[in-house]
PDB file of C-alpha atoms in Angstrom:
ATOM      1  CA  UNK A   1     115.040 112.678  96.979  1.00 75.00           C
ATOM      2  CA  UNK A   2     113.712 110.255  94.660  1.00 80.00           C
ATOM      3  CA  UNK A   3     116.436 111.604  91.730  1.00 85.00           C
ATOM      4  CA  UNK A   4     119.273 110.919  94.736  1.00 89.00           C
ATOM      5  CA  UNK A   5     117.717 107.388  95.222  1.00 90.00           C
ATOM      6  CA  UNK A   6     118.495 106.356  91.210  1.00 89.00           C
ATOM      7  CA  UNK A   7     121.705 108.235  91.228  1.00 88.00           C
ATOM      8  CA  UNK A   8     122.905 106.447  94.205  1.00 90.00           C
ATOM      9  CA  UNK A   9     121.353 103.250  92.846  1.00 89.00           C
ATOM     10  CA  UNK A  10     123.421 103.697  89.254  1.00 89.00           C
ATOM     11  CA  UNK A  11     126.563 104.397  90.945  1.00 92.00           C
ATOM     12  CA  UNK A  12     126.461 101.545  93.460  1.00 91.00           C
ATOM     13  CA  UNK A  13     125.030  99.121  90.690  1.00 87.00           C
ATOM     14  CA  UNK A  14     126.838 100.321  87.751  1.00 89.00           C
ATOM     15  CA  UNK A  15     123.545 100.059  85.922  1.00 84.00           C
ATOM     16  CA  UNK A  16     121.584 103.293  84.820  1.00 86.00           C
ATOM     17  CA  UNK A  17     117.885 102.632  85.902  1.00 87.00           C
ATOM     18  CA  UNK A  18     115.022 103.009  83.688  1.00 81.00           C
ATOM     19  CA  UNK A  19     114.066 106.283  83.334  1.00 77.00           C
ATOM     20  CA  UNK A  20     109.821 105.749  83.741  1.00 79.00           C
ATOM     21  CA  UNK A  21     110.429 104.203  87.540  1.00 86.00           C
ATOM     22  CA  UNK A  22     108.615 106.484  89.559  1.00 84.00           C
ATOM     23  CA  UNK A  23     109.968 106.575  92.951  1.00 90.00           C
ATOM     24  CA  UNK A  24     107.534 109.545  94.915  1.00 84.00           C
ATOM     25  CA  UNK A  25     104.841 107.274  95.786  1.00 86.00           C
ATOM     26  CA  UNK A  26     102.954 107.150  98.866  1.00 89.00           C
ATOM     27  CA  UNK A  27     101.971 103.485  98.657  1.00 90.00           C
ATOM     28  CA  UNK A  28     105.945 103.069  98.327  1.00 89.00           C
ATOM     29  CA  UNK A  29     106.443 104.999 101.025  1.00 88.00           C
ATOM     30  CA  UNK A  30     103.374 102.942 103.680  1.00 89.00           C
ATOM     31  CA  UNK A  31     105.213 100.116 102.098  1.00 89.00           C
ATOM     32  CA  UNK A  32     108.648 100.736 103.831  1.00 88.00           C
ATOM     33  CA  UNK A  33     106.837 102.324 107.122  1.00 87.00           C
ATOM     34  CA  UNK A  34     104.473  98.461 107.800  1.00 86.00           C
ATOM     35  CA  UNK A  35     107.543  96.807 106.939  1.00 81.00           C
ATOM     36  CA  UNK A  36     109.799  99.229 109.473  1.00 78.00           C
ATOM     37  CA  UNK A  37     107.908  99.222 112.052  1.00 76.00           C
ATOM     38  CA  UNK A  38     104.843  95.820 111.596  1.00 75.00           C
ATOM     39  CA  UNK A  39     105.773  93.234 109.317  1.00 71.00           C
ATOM     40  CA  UNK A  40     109.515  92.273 110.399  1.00 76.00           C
ATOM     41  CA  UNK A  41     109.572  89.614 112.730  1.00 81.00           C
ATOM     42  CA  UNK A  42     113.000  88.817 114.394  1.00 85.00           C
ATOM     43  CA  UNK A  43     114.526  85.498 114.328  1.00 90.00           C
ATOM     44  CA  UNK A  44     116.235  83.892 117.406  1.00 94.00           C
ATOM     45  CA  UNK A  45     119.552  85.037 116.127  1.00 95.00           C
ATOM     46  CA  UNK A  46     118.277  88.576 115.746  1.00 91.00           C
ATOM     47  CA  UNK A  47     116.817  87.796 119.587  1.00 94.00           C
ATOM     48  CA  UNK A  48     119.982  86.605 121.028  1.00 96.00           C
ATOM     49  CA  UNK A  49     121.951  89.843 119.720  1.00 96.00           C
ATOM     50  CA  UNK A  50     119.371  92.132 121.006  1.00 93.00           C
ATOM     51  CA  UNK A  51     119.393  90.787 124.281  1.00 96.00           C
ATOM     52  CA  UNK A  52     122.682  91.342 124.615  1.00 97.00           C
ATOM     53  CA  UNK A  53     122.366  94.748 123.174  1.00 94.00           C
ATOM     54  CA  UNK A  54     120.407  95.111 126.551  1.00 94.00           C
ATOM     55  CA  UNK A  55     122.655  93.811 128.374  1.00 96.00           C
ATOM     56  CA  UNK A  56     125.413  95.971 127.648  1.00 94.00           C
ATOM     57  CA  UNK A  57     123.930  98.720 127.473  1.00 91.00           C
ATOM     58  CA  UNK A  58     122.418  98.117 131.173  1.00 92.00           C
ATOM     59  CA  UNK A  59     126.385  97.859 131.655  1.00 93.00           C
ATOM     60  CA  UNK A  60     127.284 100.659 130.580  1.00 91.00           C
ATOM     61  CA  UNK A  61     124.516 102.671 131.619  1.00 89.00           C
ATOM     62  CA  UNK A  62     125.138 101.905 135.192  1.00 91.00           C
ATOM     63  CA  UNK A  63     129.123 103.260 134.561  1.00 94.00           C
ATOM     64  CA  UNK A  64     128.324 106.427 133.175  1.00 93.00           C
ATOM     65  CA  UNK A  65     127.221 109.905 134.364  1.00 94.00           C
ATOM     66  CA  UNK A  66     123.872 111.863 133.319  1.00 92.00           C
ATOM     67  CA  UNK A  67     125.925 113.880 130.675  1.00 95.00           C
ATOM     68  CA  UNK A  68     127.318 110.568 129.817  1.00 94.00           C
ATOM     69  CA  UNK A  69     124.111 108.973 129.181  1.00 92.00           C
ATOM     70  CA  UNK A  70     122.624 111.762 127.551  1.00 93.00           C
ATOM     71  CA  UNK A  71     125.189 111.945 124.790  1.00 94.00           C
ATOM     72  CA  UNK A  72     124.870 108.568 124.301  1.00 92.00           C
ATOM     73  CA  UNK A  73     121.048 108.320 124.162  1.00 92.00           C
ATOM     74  CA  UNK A  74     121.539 111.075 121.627  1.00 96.00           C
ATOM     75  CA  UNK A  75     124.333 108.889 120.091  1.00 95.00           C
ATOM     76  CA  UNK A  76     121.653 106.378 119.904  1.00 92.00           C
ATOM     77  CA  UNK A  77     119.654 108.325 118.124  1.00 96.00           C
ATOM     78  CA  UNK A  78     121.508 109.417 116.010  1.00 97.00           C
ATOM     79  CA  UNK A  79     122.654 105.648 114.895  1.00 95.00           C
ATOM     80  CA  UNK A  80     119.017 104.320 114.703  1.00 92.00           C
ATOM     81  CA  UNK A  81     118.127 107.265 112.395  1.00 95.00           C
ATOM     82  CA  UNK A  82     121.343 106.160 110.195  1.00 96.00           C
ATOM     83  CA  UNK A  83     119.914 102.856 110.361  1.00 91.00           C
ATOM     84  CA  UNK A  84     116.490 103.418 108.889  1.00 91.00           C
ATOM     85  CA  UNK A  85     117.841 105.738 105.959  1.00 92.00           C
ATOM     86  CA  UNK A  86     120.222 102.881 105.172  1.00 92.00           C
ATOM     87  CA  UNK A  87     117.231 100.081 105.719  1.00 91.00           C
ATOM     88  CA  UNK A  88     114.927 102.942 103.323  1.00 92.00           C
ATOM     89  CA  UNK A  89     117.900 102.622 100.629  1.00 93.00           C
ATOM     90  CA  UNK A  90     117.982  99.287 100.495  1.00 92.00           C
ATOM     91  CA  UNK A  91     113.954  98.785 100.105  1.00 93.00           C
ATOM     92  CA  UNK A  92     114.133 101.290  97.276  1.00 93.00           C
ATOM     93  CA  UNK A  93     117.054  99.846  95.459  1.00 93.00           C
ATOM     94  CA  UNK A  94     114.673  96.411  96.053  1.00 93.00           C
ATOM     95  CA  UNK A  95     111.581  98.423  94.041  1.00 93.00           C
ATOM     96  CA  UNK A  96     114.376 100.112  91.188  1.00 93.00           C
ATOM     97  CA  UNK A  97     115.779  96.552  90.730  1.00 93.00           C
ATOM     98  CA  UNK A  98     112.428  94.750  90.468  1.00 93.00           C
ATOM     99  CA  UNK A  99     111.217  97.478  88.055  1.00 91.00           C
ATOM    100  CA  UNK A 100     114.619  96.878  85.902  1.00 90.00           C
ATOM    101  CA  UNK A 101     113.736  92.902  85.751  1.00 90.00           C
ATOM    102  CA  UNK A 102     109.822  93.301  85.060  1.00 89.00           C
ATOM    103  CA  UNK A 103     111.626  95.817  82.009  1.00 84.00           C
ATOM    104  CA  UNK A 104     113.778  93.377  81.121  1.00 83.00           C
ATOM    105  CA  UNK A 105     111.163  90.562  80.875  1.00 85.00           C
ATOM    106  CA  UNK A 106     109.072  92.702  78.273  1.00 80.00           C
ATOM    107  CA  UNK A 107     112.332  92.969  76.692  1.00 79.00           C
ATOM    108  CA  UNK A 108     112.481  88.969  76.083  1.00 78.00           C
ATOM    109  CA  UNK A 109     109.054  88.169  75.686  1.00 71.00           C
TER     110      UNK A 109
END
């Protein structure tokens, strides 16, 4: 995974990361997991849309059959698990890029 993680990250960025960053860390990796799940707090606009999430949903919910809801719990799912491996993405190509700049800054010194 972590060789997909710098391919992805040079294709996206145009910019071939260093080749020393070393991606397969555990401390990376409880990193990502307290910020996922402990150290994000919402703000009233994130709030406001989730409450309406809820509200919708309570909506639709109330419209659908069992079958109904099941695929779209499973939907769900499926969407918040897409949402974390994008969210896990992002947090890495955070770490590559802050490992380019401290590279960089030895560079100039």
């Amino acid at each position: 995974m972590e060789e997909e993680y710098l391919k992805r990250f040079e294709k996206a960025l145009k910019i071939k990361p260093n080749k020393n960053i070393e991606l397969n860390m555990p401390l990376l990796e409880m990193i990502f997991e307290r910020f996922e799940e402990d150290l994000y707090t919402p703000d009233k606009e994130y709030e406001k849309l989730r409450k309406k999430q809820i509200e919708i949903y309570s909506k639709l919910e109330s419209t659908l059959k069992e079958e109904q809801i099941k695929l779209f719990d499973e939907y769900w799912k499926i969407n918040s698990e897409m949402k974390t491996k994008t969210e896990k993405q992002l947090f890495i190509f955070g770490y590559i890029i802050a490992c380019e700049i401290k590279e960089e800054i030895k560079i100039n010194e």
